[in-house]
Tab-separated table of C-alpha atoms in Angstrom:
chain	number	residue	atom	x	y	z
A	29	MET	CA	42.298	22.152	-93.486
A	30	ASP	CA	40.243	22.671	-96.640
A	31	THR	CA	39.600	26.405	-97.041
A	32	THR	CA	37.716	26.169	-100.339
A	33	GLY	CA	34.010	26.758	-99.797
A	34	TYR	CA	34.704	27.371	-96.121
A	35	THR	CA	31.860	28.812	-94.008
A	36	PRO	CA	33.204	31.049	-91.202
A	37	GLU	CA	31.428	31.846	-87.926
A	38	GLU	CA	29.764	28.413	-87.737
A	39	PRO	CA	29.870	27.167	-84.104
A	40	ILE	CA	32.790	24.777	-83.650
A	41	ALA	CA	34.146	22.760	-80.739
A	42	ALA	CA	37.388	20.892	-80.035
A	43	ILE	CA	39.243	19.247	-77.178
A	44	ALA	CA	42.154	21.630	-76.630
A	45	THR	CA	44.169	19.538	-74.164
A	46	ALA	CA	45.673	16.074	-74.493
A	47	LEU	CA	43.057	13.366	-74.216
A	48	ALA	CA	44.781	11.641	-71.288
A	49	PRO	CA	44.265	11.541	-67.512
A	50	ALA	CA	45.130	14.963	-66.067
A	51	ALA	CA	44.031	17.449	-63.428
A	52	LEU	CA	42.180	19.598	-65.970
A	53	GLY	CA	40.846	19.322	-69.489
A	54	ILE	CA	39.688	22.122	-71.784
A	55	VAL	CA	36.996	21.962	-74.435
A	56	ARG	CA	37.112	25.016	-76.663
A	57	THR	CA	34.238	26.563	-78.647
A	58	SER	CA	33.927	29.503	-81.030
A	59	GLY	CA	31.440	30.989	-83.466
A	60	ASN	CA	28.198	32.899	-83.693
A	61	GLY	CA	25.673	31.713	-81.145
A	62	CYS	CA	28.093	29.528	-79.216
A	63	ILE	CA	27.140	31.151	-75.898
A	64	ALA	CA	23.443	30.614	-76.561
A	65	LEU	CA	24.051	26.987	-77.551
A	66	ILE	CA	25.959	26.202	-74.350
A	67	ALA	CA	23.495	27.995	-72.029
A	68	PRO	CA	20.903	25.130	-71.963
A	69	LEU	CA	23.751	22.714	-71.152
A	70	PHE	CA	24.904	24.799	-68.176
A	71	SER	CA	23.437	24.806	-64.680
A	72	ARG	CA	23.289	28.632	-64.652
A	73	PRO	CA	22.051	29.494	-68.154
A	74	ASP	CA	20.994	33.076	-67.392
A	75	ALA	CA	24.368	33.874	-65.804
A	76	LEU	CA	26.123	32.620	-68.936
A	77	ARG	CA	23.868	34.524	-71.344
A	78	SER	CA	24.404	37.808	-69.493
A	79	ALA	CA	28.115	37.305	-68.758
A	80	PRO	CA	30.370	40.064	-70.118
A	81	GLY	CA	33.520	39.178	-71.999
A	82	ASN	CA	36.694	38.081	-70.204
A	83	THR	CA	34.859	36.571	-67.230
A	84	LEU	CA	34.758	33.200	-65.461
A	85	ILE	CA	31.540	31.466	-64.418
A	86	TYR	CA	31.274	28.485	-62.080
A	87	GLY	CA	28.646	25.789	-62.526
A	88	TRP	CA	27.900	22.345	-63.956
A	89	ILE	CA	27.636	20.968	-67.459
A	90	ILE	CA	24.319	19.124	-67.557
A	91	ASP	CA	22.425	16.872	-69.947
A	92	GLY	CA	18.807	17.303	-68.960
A	93	ASP	CA	18.569	16.219	-65.329
A	94	ARG	CA	21.946	14.475	-65.430
A	95	ARG	CA	25.084	16.246	-64.230
A	96	ILE	CA	28.162	15.670	-66.400
A	97	ASP	CA	30.901	17.596	-64.553
A	98	GLU	CA	31.662	20.591	-62.350
A	99	VAL	CA	33.269	23.250	-64.578
A	100	MET	CA	34.530	26.783	-65.011
A	101	LEU	CA	33.485	28.616	-68.165
A	102	SER	CA	35.800	31.263	-69.645
A	103	VAL	CA	33.605	33.640	-71.632
A	104	TYR	CA	34.907	35.877	-74.427
A	105	ARG	CA	32.827	38.293	-76.486
A	106	ALA	CA	33.607	39.285	-80.073
A	107	PRO	CA	35.793	40.930	-81.170
A	108	LYS	CA	37.918	40.645	-78.001
A	109	SER	CA	38.829	36.990	-78.261
A	110	PHE	CA	41.497	34.835	-79.859
A	111	THR	CA	39.351	34.125	-82.920
A	112	GLY	CA	37.600	37.500	-82.989
A	113	GLU	CA	34.283	35.664	-82.444
A	114	ASP	CA	32.276	34.797	-79.335
A	115	MET	CA	34.113	32.009	-77.506
A	116	VAL	CA	33.576	29.790	-74.476
A	117	GLU	CA	36.290	27.563	-73.061
A	118	ILE	CA	35.051	24.842	-70.719
A	119	SER	CA	37.561	23.840	-68.030
A	120	CYS	CA	36.531	20.476	-66.605
A	121	HIS	CA	38.219	17.625	-64.762
A	122	GLY	CA	40.842	15.973	-66.929
A	123	GLY	CA	39.595	12.399	-67.087
A	124	VAL	CA	39.281	10.980	-70.589
A	125	SER	CA	35.655	9.997	-70.032
A	126	VAL	CA	34.705	13.417	-68.625
A	127	VAL	CA	36.341	15.459	-71.368
A	128	SER	CA	34.897	13.224	-74.074
A	129	ALA	CA	31.412	13.439	-72.535
A	130	VAL	CA	31.475	17.258	-72.513
A	131	TYR	CA	32.782	17.386	-76.083
A	132	ASN	CA	30.271	14.876	-77.442
A	133	LEU	CA	27.430	16.719	-75.697
A	134	LEU	CA	28.378	19.894	-77.565
A	135	LEU	CA	28.467	18.041	-80.898
A	136	ALA	CA	24.985	16.728	-80.201
A	137	HIS	CA	23.650	20.225	-79.549
A	138	GLY	CA	24.592	22.351	-82.549
A	139	PHE	CA	28.398	22.407	-82.646
A	140	ARG	CA	30.557	21.074	-85.459
A	141	ALA	CA	33.902	19.389	-84.796
A	142	ALA	CA	36.691	21.882	-85.504
A	143	GLU	CA	39.206	21.095	-88.212
A	144	HIS	CA	42.970	21.198	-87.730
A	145	GLY	CA	44.048	24.769	-87.015
A	146	GLU	CA	40.545	26.174	-87.443
A	147	PHE	CA	40.633	28.410	-84.364
A	148	THR	CA	43.864	30.055	-85.547
A	149	PHE	CA	42.503	30.214	-89.110
A	150	ARG	CA	39.500	32.167	-87.847
A	151	ALA	CA	41.821	34.487	-85.941
A	152	TYR	CA	43.606	35.124	-89.239
A	153	LEU	CA	40.359	35.681	-91.166
A	154	ASN	CA	39.124	38.134	-88.546
A	155	GLY	CA	42.311	40.183	-88.523
A	156	LYS	CA	43.429	39.041	-85.060
A	157	THR	CA	46.696	37.675	-86.393
A	158	ASP	CA	48.749	37.516	-89.592
A	159	LEU	CA	50.314	34.430	-91.159
A	160	THR	CA	53.749	34.986	-89.594
A	161	LYS	CA	52.172	34.923	-86.125
A	162	ALA	CA	49.859	32.038	-87.019
A	163	GLU	CA	52.778	29.898	-88.178
A	164	ALA	CA	54.667	30.861	-85.021
A	165	VAL	CA	51.872	29.332	-82.928
A	166	ARG	CA	52.544	25.950	-84.518
A	167	GLU	CA	56.300	26.435	-84.122
A	168	ILE	CA	55.911	27.030	-80.376
A	169	ILE	CA	53.797	23.889	-80.026
A	170	ASP	CA	56.381	21.849	-81.945
A	171	ALA	CA	59.475	23.442	-80.339
A	172	LYS	CA	61.889	20.904	-78.835
A	173	THR	CA	64.274	23.283	-77.050
A	174	ASP	CA	63.980	26.552	-75.140
A	175	VAL	CA	65.948	28.347	-77.860
A	176	SER	CA	63.598	27.039	-80.574
A	177	ARG	CA	60.619	28.192	-78.542
A	178	GLY	CA	62.206	31.596	-77.912
A	179	ARG	CA	62.817	32.178	-81.621
A	180	ALA	CA	59.229	31.249	-82.429
A	181	ALA	CA	57.989	33.486	-79.615
A	182	GLY	CA	59.752	36.427	-81.263
A	183	ARG	CA	57.754	35.814	-84.434
A	184	LEU	CA	54.561	35.420	-82.405
A	185	ALA	CA	55.287	38.793	-80.767
A	186	GLY	CA	55.375	40.368	-84.223
A	187	GLN	CA	59.109	40.851	-84.821
A	188	LEU	CA	59.023	39.346	-88.309
A	189	TYR	CA	55.762	41.066	-89.215
A	190	ARG	CA	57.148	44.472	-88.250
A	191	THR	CA	60.297	43.887	-90.315
A	192	ILE	CA	58.252	42.894	-93.378
A	193	ASP	CA	55.843	45.782	-92.835
A	194	ASP	CA	58.706	48.284	-92.691
A	195	VAL	CA	60.061	47.004	-96.004
A	196	LYS	CA	56.600	47.203	-97.568
A	197	LYS	CA	56.220	50.806	-96.448
A	198	ARG	CA	59.557	51.711	-98.026
A	199	LEU	CA	58.506	50.088	-101.292
A	200	VAL	CA	55.102	51.772	-101.248
A	201	ASP	CA	56.667	55.180	-100.605
A	202	THR	CA	59.143	54.653	-103.446
A	203	LEU	CA	56.390	53.439	-105.748
A	204	ALA	CA	54.254	56.470	-104.914
A	205	ALA	CA	57.142	58.859	-105.657
A	206	ILE	CA	57.803	57.177	-108.999
A	207	GLU	CA	54.165	57.287	-110.030
A	208	VAL	CA	53.976	61.007	-109.209
A	209	ASP	CA	57.031	61.546	-111.402
A	210	ILE	CA	55.406	59.551	-114.202
A	211	GLU	CA	52.294	61.731	-114.013
A	212	TYR	CA	54.413	64.892	-114.411
A	213	PRO	CA	57.073	64.040	-117.006
A	214	GLU	CA	57.762	67.618	-118.180
A	215	ASP	CA	61.428	67.479	-117.307
A	216	GLU	CA	62.853	63.944	-117.376
A	217	THR	CA	66.307	65.126	-116.258
A	218	ALA	CA	64.896	66.834	-113.188
A	219	ILE	CA	62.770	63.776	-112.437
A	220	ARG	CA	65.749	61.426	-112.610
A	221	ASP	CA	67.806	63.702	-110.376
A	222	SER	CA	64.976	63.924	-107.840
A	223	PHE	CA	64.768	60.146	-107.441
A	224	HIS	CA	67.043	58.738	-104.725
A	225	PRO	CA	67.038	54.929	-104.398
A	226	ALA	CA	68.108	54.943	-100.731
A	227	ASP	CA	64.849	53.335	-99.608
A	228	LEU	CA	65.241	50.593	-102.204
A	229	GLU	CA	68.833	49.990	-101.104
A	230	ARG	CA	67.709	49.708	-97.495
A	231	ALA	CA	64.822	47.398	-98.466
A	232	ARG	CA	67.203	45.169	-100.411
A	233	ALA	CA	69.608	44.959	-97.458
A	234	VAL	CA	66.822	43.972	-95.056
A	235	LEU	CA	65.402	41.391	-97.471
A	236	ALA	CA	68.858	39.889	-98.065
A	237	ASP	CA	69.355	39.604	-94.302
A	238	LEU	CA	65.945	37.970	-93.896
A	239	ALA	CA	66.502	35.531	-96.744
A	240	SER	CA	69.816	34.393	-95.250
A	241	SER	CA	68.252	33.976	-91.786
A	242	TRP	CA	66.282	30.888	-92.846
A	243	GLN	CA	69.459	28.827	-93.077
A	244	SER	CA	70.133	29.305	-89.373
A	245	GLU	CA	66.486	29.266	-88.265
A	246	LYS	CA	65.771	25.972	-90.048
A	247	ILE	CA	68.066	23.899	-87.865
A	248	TYR	CA	66.350	25.156	-84.696
A	249	GLN	CA	62.999	24.009	-86.081
A	250	ASP	CA	63.780	20.788	-87.912
A	251	GLY	CA	66.708	19.711	-85.773
A	252	ALA	CA	69.767	17.749	-86.842
A	253	ARG	CA	70.778	14.093	-87.149
A	254	VAL	CA	73.750	13.294	-84.919
A	255	VAL	CA	75.166	9.762	-84.938
A	256	LEU	CA	77.426	8.204	-82.293
A	257	CYS	CA	79.944	5.828	-83.880
A	258	GLY	CA	83.040	4.032	-82.696
A	259	ARG	CA	84.579	0.704	-81.849
A	260	THR	CA	82.994	-1.642	-79.321
A	261	ASN	CA	83.450	-0.607	-75.676
A	262	ALA	CA	84.449	2.938	-76.618
A	263	GLY	CA	81.620	4.177	-74.383
A	264	LYS	CA	79.050	5.232	-77.002
A	265	SER	CA	76.031	4.034	-75.013
A	266	SER	CA	77.361	5.638	-71.839
A	267	LEU	CA	77.819	8.906	-73.725
A	268	PHE	CA	74.327	8.518	-75.214
A	269	ASN	CA	72.883	8.232	-71.688
A	270	ALA	CA	74.993	11.142	-70.425
A	271	LEU	CA	73.769	13.441	-73.203
A	272	LEU	CA	70.137	12.405	-72.605
A	273	LYS	CA	70.593	12.632	-68.820
A	274	GLU	CA	68.797	9.312	-68.454
A	275	ASP	CA	69.597	5.593	-68.750
A	276	ARG	CA	68.128	4.744	-72.144
A	277	ALA	CA	70.841	2.471	-73.540
A	278	ILE	CA	72.078	-0.727	-71.890
A	279	VAL	CA	75.683	-0.356	-70.778
A	280	SER	CA	78.055	-3.255	-70.050
A	281	ASP	CA	81.705	-4.268	-70.445
A	282	ILE	CA	80.707	-7.065	-72.844
A	283	ALA	CA	81.707	-6.226	-76.405
A	284	GLY	CA	78.777	-6.073	-78.840
A	285	THR	CA	76.097	-5.251	-76.228
A	286	THR	CA	74.490	-2.718	-78.578
A	287	ARG	CA	73.332	-4.571	-81.690
A	288	ASP	CA	70.628	-2.276	-83.013
A	289	TRP	CA	70.477	1.508	-82.994
A	290	LEU	CA	68.616	3.657	-80.494
A	291	GLU	CA	67.502	7.244	-81.024
A	292	SER	CA	66.154	10.098	-78.950
A	293	TRP	CA	65.837	13.875	-79.117
A	294	VAL	CA	68.547	15.802	-77.296
A	295	ASP	CA	69.349	19.491	-76.777
A	296	PHE	CA	72.791	20.642	-77.946
A	297	ASP	CA	72.971	24.171	-76.526
A	298	GLY	CA	69.538	25.020	-77.932
A	299	ILE	CA	69.734	23.001	-81.156
A	300	PRO	CA	67.349	20.027	-81.178
A	301	ALA	CA	68.913	16.868	-82.558
A	302	ARG	CA	67.968	13.255	-83.104
A	303	LEU	CA	70.838	11.430	-81.442
A	304	PHE	CA	71.551	7.858	-82.604
A	305	ASP	CA	73.463	5.279	-80.563
A	306	THR	CA	74.817	2.588	-82.866
A	307	ALA	CA	76.442	-0.823	-82.697
A	308	GLY	CA	80.194	-0.931	-82.112
A	309	LEU	CA	82.266	-1.079	-85.283
A	310	ARG	CA	84.170	-4.339	-85.506
A	311	ARG	CA	84.418	-7.485	-87.598
A	312	THR	CA	82.118	-10.176	-86.218
A	313	GLU	CA	80.741	-13.589	-87.177
A	314	ASP	CA	77.486	-12.868	-85.317
A	315	ALA	CA	74.892	-12.225	-88.059
A	316	ILE	CA	72.732	-9.961	-85.877
A	317	GLU	CA	75.655	-7.882	-84.643
A	318	ALA	CA	77.020	-7.660	-88.202
A	319	ARG	CA	73.684	-6.293	-89.352
A	320	GLY	CA	73.856	-3.705	-86.559
A	321	VAL	CA	77.337	-2.646	-87.713
A	322	ALA	CA	76.054	-2.259	-91.288
A	323	LEU	CA	73.137	-0.129	-90.064
A	324	ALA	CA	75.555	2.064	-88.110
A	325	LYS	CA	77.534	2.760	-91.268
A	326	ASP	CA	74.322	3.526	-93.196
A	327	LEU	CA	73.230	6.024	-90.542
A	328	THR	CA	76.485	7.937	-90.821
A	329	ASP	CA	75.847	8.547	-94.534
A	330	ASP	CA	72.723	10.594	-93.739
A	331	ALA	CA	74.073	12.299	-90.604
A	332	ASP	CA	74.450	16.043	-90.212
A	333	LEU	CA	77.266	15.252	-87.785
A	334	VAL	CA	79.062	12.072	-86.722
A	335	LEU	CA	80.457	11.911	-83.186
A	336	TYR	CA	83.209	9.328	-83.457
A	337	VAL	CA	83.909	8.023	-79.962
A	338	VAL	CA	87.420	6.787	-79.204
A	339	ASP	CA	88.307	4.745	-76.125
A	340	GLY	CA	90.806	7.175	-74.619
A	341	SER	CA	92.296	4.502	-72.367
A	342	ALA	CA	93.227	2.410	-75.424
A	343	GLY	CA	94.013	5.225	-77.833
A	344	MET	CA	93.431	5.568	-81.554
A	345	THR	CA	93.688	2.383	-83.618
A	346	GLU	CA	94.213	1.823	-87.324
A	347	ASP	CA	90.512	0.874	-87.647
A	348	ASP	CA	89.585	4.215	-86.088
A	349	ARG	CA	91.776	6.108	-88.535
A	350	THR	CA	90.406	4.170	-91.509
A	351	PHE	CA	86.787	4.847	-90.584
A	352	ILE	CA	87.443	8.552	-89.957
A	353	ALA	CA	89.226	8.893	-93.290
A	354	GLN	CA	86.402	7.182	-95.197
A	355	THR	CA	83.510	9.060	-93.590
A	356	THR	CA	82.013	11.705	-95.868
A	357	ALA	CA	79.701	13.325	-93.284
A	358	PRO	CA	81.002	16.095	-90.979
A	359	LEU	CA	82.793	14.370	-88.100
A	360	LEU	CA	83.929	15.288	-84.597
A	361	VAL	CA	86.290	12.967	-82.709
A	362	VAL	CA	85.299	12.503	-79.071
A	363	TRP	CA	88.025	11.180	-76.760
A	364	ASN	CA	86.113	9.277	-74.046
A	365	LYS	CA	87.130	7.885	-70.639
A	366	SER	CA	89.182	10.907	-69.624
A	367	ASP	CA	88.611	9.804	-65.991
A	368	VAL	CA	90.572	6.545	-66.455
A	369	SER	CA	94.042	6.697	-64.939
A	370	GLY	CA	96.807	6.856	-67.512
A	371	THR	CA	94.606	8.006	-70.373
A	372	GLN	CA	96.617	10.052	-72.863
A	373	ILE	CA	94.564	13.049	-74.001
A	374	PRO	CA	95.597	14.644	-77.305
A	375	PRO	CA	95.434	18.449	-77.135
A	376	ASP	CA	93.347	18.749	-80.322
A	377	LYS	CA	90.555	16.300	-79.381
A	378	GLN	CA	87.194	16.819	-77.633
A	379	CYS	CA	87.683	15.002	-74.333
A	380	VAL	CA	84.870	13.738	-72.110
A	381	SER	CA	84.089	11.264	-69.396
A	382	ALA	CA	80.682	9.736	-70.006
A	383	LYS	CA	80.947	8.206	-66.528
A	384	THR	CA	81.545	11.419	-64.532
A	385	GLY	CA	80.052	13.959	-66.962
A	386	ALA	CA	83.301	15.866	-67.337
A	387	GLY	CA	83.530	17.663	-70.673
A	388	ILE	CA	79.877	17.089	-71.644
A	389	ALA	CA	79.024	20.802	-71.618
A	390	ALA	CA	82.048	21.588	-73.777
A	391	LEU	CA	81.071	18.776	-76.151
A	392	CYS	CA	77.550	20.221	-76.533
A	393	ALA	CA	79.045	23.614	-77.380
A	394	ALA	CA	81.376	21.991	-79.928
A	395	VAL	CA	78.474	20.117	-81.544
A	396	LYS	CA	76.506	23.352	-81.813
A	397	HIS	CA	79.492	25.055	-83.414
A	398	CYS	CA	79.820	22.256	-85.985
A	399	LEU	CA	76.105	22.249	-86.828
A	400	THR	CA	75.894	26.032	-87.232
A	401	ALA	CA	79.203	26.542	-89.049
A	402	GLY	CA	78.516	28.750	-92.047
A	403	LYS	CA	74.882	29.194	-91.045
A	404	ALA	CA	75.142	31.789	-88.291
A	405	SER	CA	73.109	34.960	-88.665
A	406	ALA	CA	73.945	38.381	-87.257
A	407	ARG	CA	70.249	39.065	-86.654
A	408	THR	CA	69.329	39.809	-83.050
A	409	GLN	CA	65.604	39.399	-83.765
A	410	SER	CA	63.710	36.381	-85.078
A	411	GLY	CA	64.227	35.581	-88.741
A	412	LEU	CA	62.077	33.619	-91.173
A	413	GLY	CA	60.022	30.783	-89.761
A	414	SER	CA	59.264	28.576	-92.773
A	415	GLU	CA	60.397	27.544	-96.226
A	416	ARG	CA	57.265	29.240	-97.598
A	417	GLN	CA	58.363	32.552	-96.120
A	418	LYS	CA	61.905	32.050	-97.466
A	419	VAL	CA	60.646	31.529	-101.051
A	420	ALA	CA	58.469	34.655	-100.896
A	421	VAL	CA	61.182	36.871	-99.391
A	422	GLN	CA	63.705	35.611	-101.948
A	423	ALA	CA	61.285	36.511	-104.753
A	424	ALA	CA	60.832	39.998	-103.277
A	425	LEU	CA	64.612	40.396	-102.971
A	426	GLU	CA	65.106	39.496	-106.641
A	427	SER	CA	62.433	41.990	-107.718
A	428	VAL	CA	63.937	44.820	-105.666
A	429	THR	CA	67.445	44.006	-106.921
A	430	HIS	CA	66.179	44.091	-110.503
A	431	ALA	CA	64.378	47.386	-109.848
A	432	LEU	CA	67.590	48.968	-108.593
A	433	ALA	CA	69.415	47.850	-111.713
A	434	LEU	CA	66.716	49.392	-113.893
A	435	THR	CA	66.993	52.798	-112.215
A	436	LYS	CA	70.482	53.221	-113.660
A	437	ASP	CA	69.725	52.665	-117.351
A	438	TYR	CA	65.962	52.879	-117.900
A	439	THR	CA	63.095	55.285	-117.303
A	440	LEU	CA	61.469	55.038	-113.896
A	441	ASP	CA	58.206	53.575	-115.196
A	442	ALA	CA	60.134	50.338	-115.886
A	443	VAL	CA	60.729	50.013	-112.132
A	444	VAL	CA	57.040	50.019	-111.190
A	445	GLN	CA	56.327	46.385	-112.168
A	446	ASP	CA	59.262	45.096	-110.133
A	447	LEU	CA	58.123	46.985	-107.030
A	448	GLU	CA	54.566	45.724	-107.422
A	449	ASP	CA	55.885	42.153	-107.770
A	450	ALA	CA	57.947	42.626	-104.597
A	451	LEU	CA	54.907	43.890	-102.687
A	452	ASP	CA	52.842	40.921	-103.867
A	453	ALA	CA	55.546	38.499	-102.720
A	454	LEU	CA	55.756	40.118	-99.286
A	455	GLY	CA	51.971	40.079	-99.079
A	456	THR	CA	52.055	36.280	-99.222
A	457	VAL	CA	54.385	36.221	-96.197
A	458	THR	CA	52.000	38.125	-93.934
A	459	GLY	CA	48.824	36.825	-95.561
A	460	ASP	CA	47.638	39.979	-97.319
A	461	VAL	CA	47.653	38.019	-100.592
A	462	THR	CA	47.553	34.245	-100.180
A	463	PRO	CA	45.896	31.552	-102.346
A	464	ASP	CA	43.455	29.132	-100.674
A	465	ASP	CA	45.695	26.104	-101.286
A	466	VAL	CA	48.574	27.770	-99.421
A	467	LEU	CA	46.301	28.591	-96.479
A	468	GLY	CA	45.044	25.024	-96.420
A	469	SER	CA	48.582	23.668	-96.289
A	470	ILE	CA	49.618	26.020	-93.478
A	471	PHE	CA	46.726	25.295	-91.122
A	472	ALA	CA	46.542	21.569	-91.887
A	473	HIS	CA	49.654	21.060	-89.737
A	474	PHE	CA	48.058	22.515	-86.595
A	475	CYS	CA	46.492	20.397	-83.887
A	476	VAL	CA	42.687	20.290	-83.792
A	477	GLY	CA	42.208	22.446	-80.671
A	478	LYS	CA	44.394	25.259	-82.039
């Protein structure tokens, strides 16, 4: 949303639920005078005007003498609301026509259509949330696995904010001690001996831990690209269906059944991944199938992980070995058809049966291990939630590291600028100091009703 020249407290309205047939729909409003504006459109106007905060009121939304829908109004009074302003949420029946009629009626009677993320933006402006929690709201909405949602929920609960706030307090205390020393420089030796950089050391350790956490957090947000490859009839499409737990790909014994690639989101032990099922790798005179084989090879070039499926009943061929040797992306060999009688299972291969489901759980764990190798974090609480936060924390870390170096060879007043720079950088993480263009970028990615 555009935050330049923004006018807060103006009454806004938005449809907060999906505009599709459902049991219930919610139209959300916020801003000064929103209760008074809705009262003439409600069958019990006096009850709404006198309603205390955090109450429900039953009635009808009306347009003159015409009834629109039977509703429940959730009334919130400032400052005890999500936005910190007066709010009314209208719960109506979830038909597209009904929800649209209620929303359009509000727009015709003094409300403005809310922009993307405007409700959360107002919560931020009114001190009801900070930027780490605001960004976590969007993360929860976009989360594709329970683990992704849980990590975002930790940030929404304030885990990241409290960590940043603790570091800021350490820096402020150190800065205050230095400035007192600067004001009383009678004995420089005594001053230097009285300064102990333990708080700075601790702040640097916490910031370094936070900065490294983004590498592991990022994959839970953005997900990974995992590509299924292998010769025809190796069981790629069957494995694709088994991992999705639904029949998405056509499966048959006819070689070359899959000619194009399919994709779908899948959960590998908490890591969201776009899983691609590709055409079987073989030489063919069929132009369409040949194009599918070429696309399969192209997909592997951009993959975070290639699952190369081998027909366990036939064993590894020279073509299999050649492809594995030439693949530059990380690769995991999956030995399929472990249920077929006589299948020889090598001890060092990931063995599954796409038909019976045997080994699928172990395969998911192995995929997770491959995707997180070198990215694991020892943090038990939520780490950084965005690239923006990573850049700011890294800048703060560099400033604190430089400040510590200065304490060894320079007078303490040289440290002050570094600590102030670190505080400014951390202020952009929580939103204490944030330019309008950054705010606009953050809230532009929210849905309208949030």
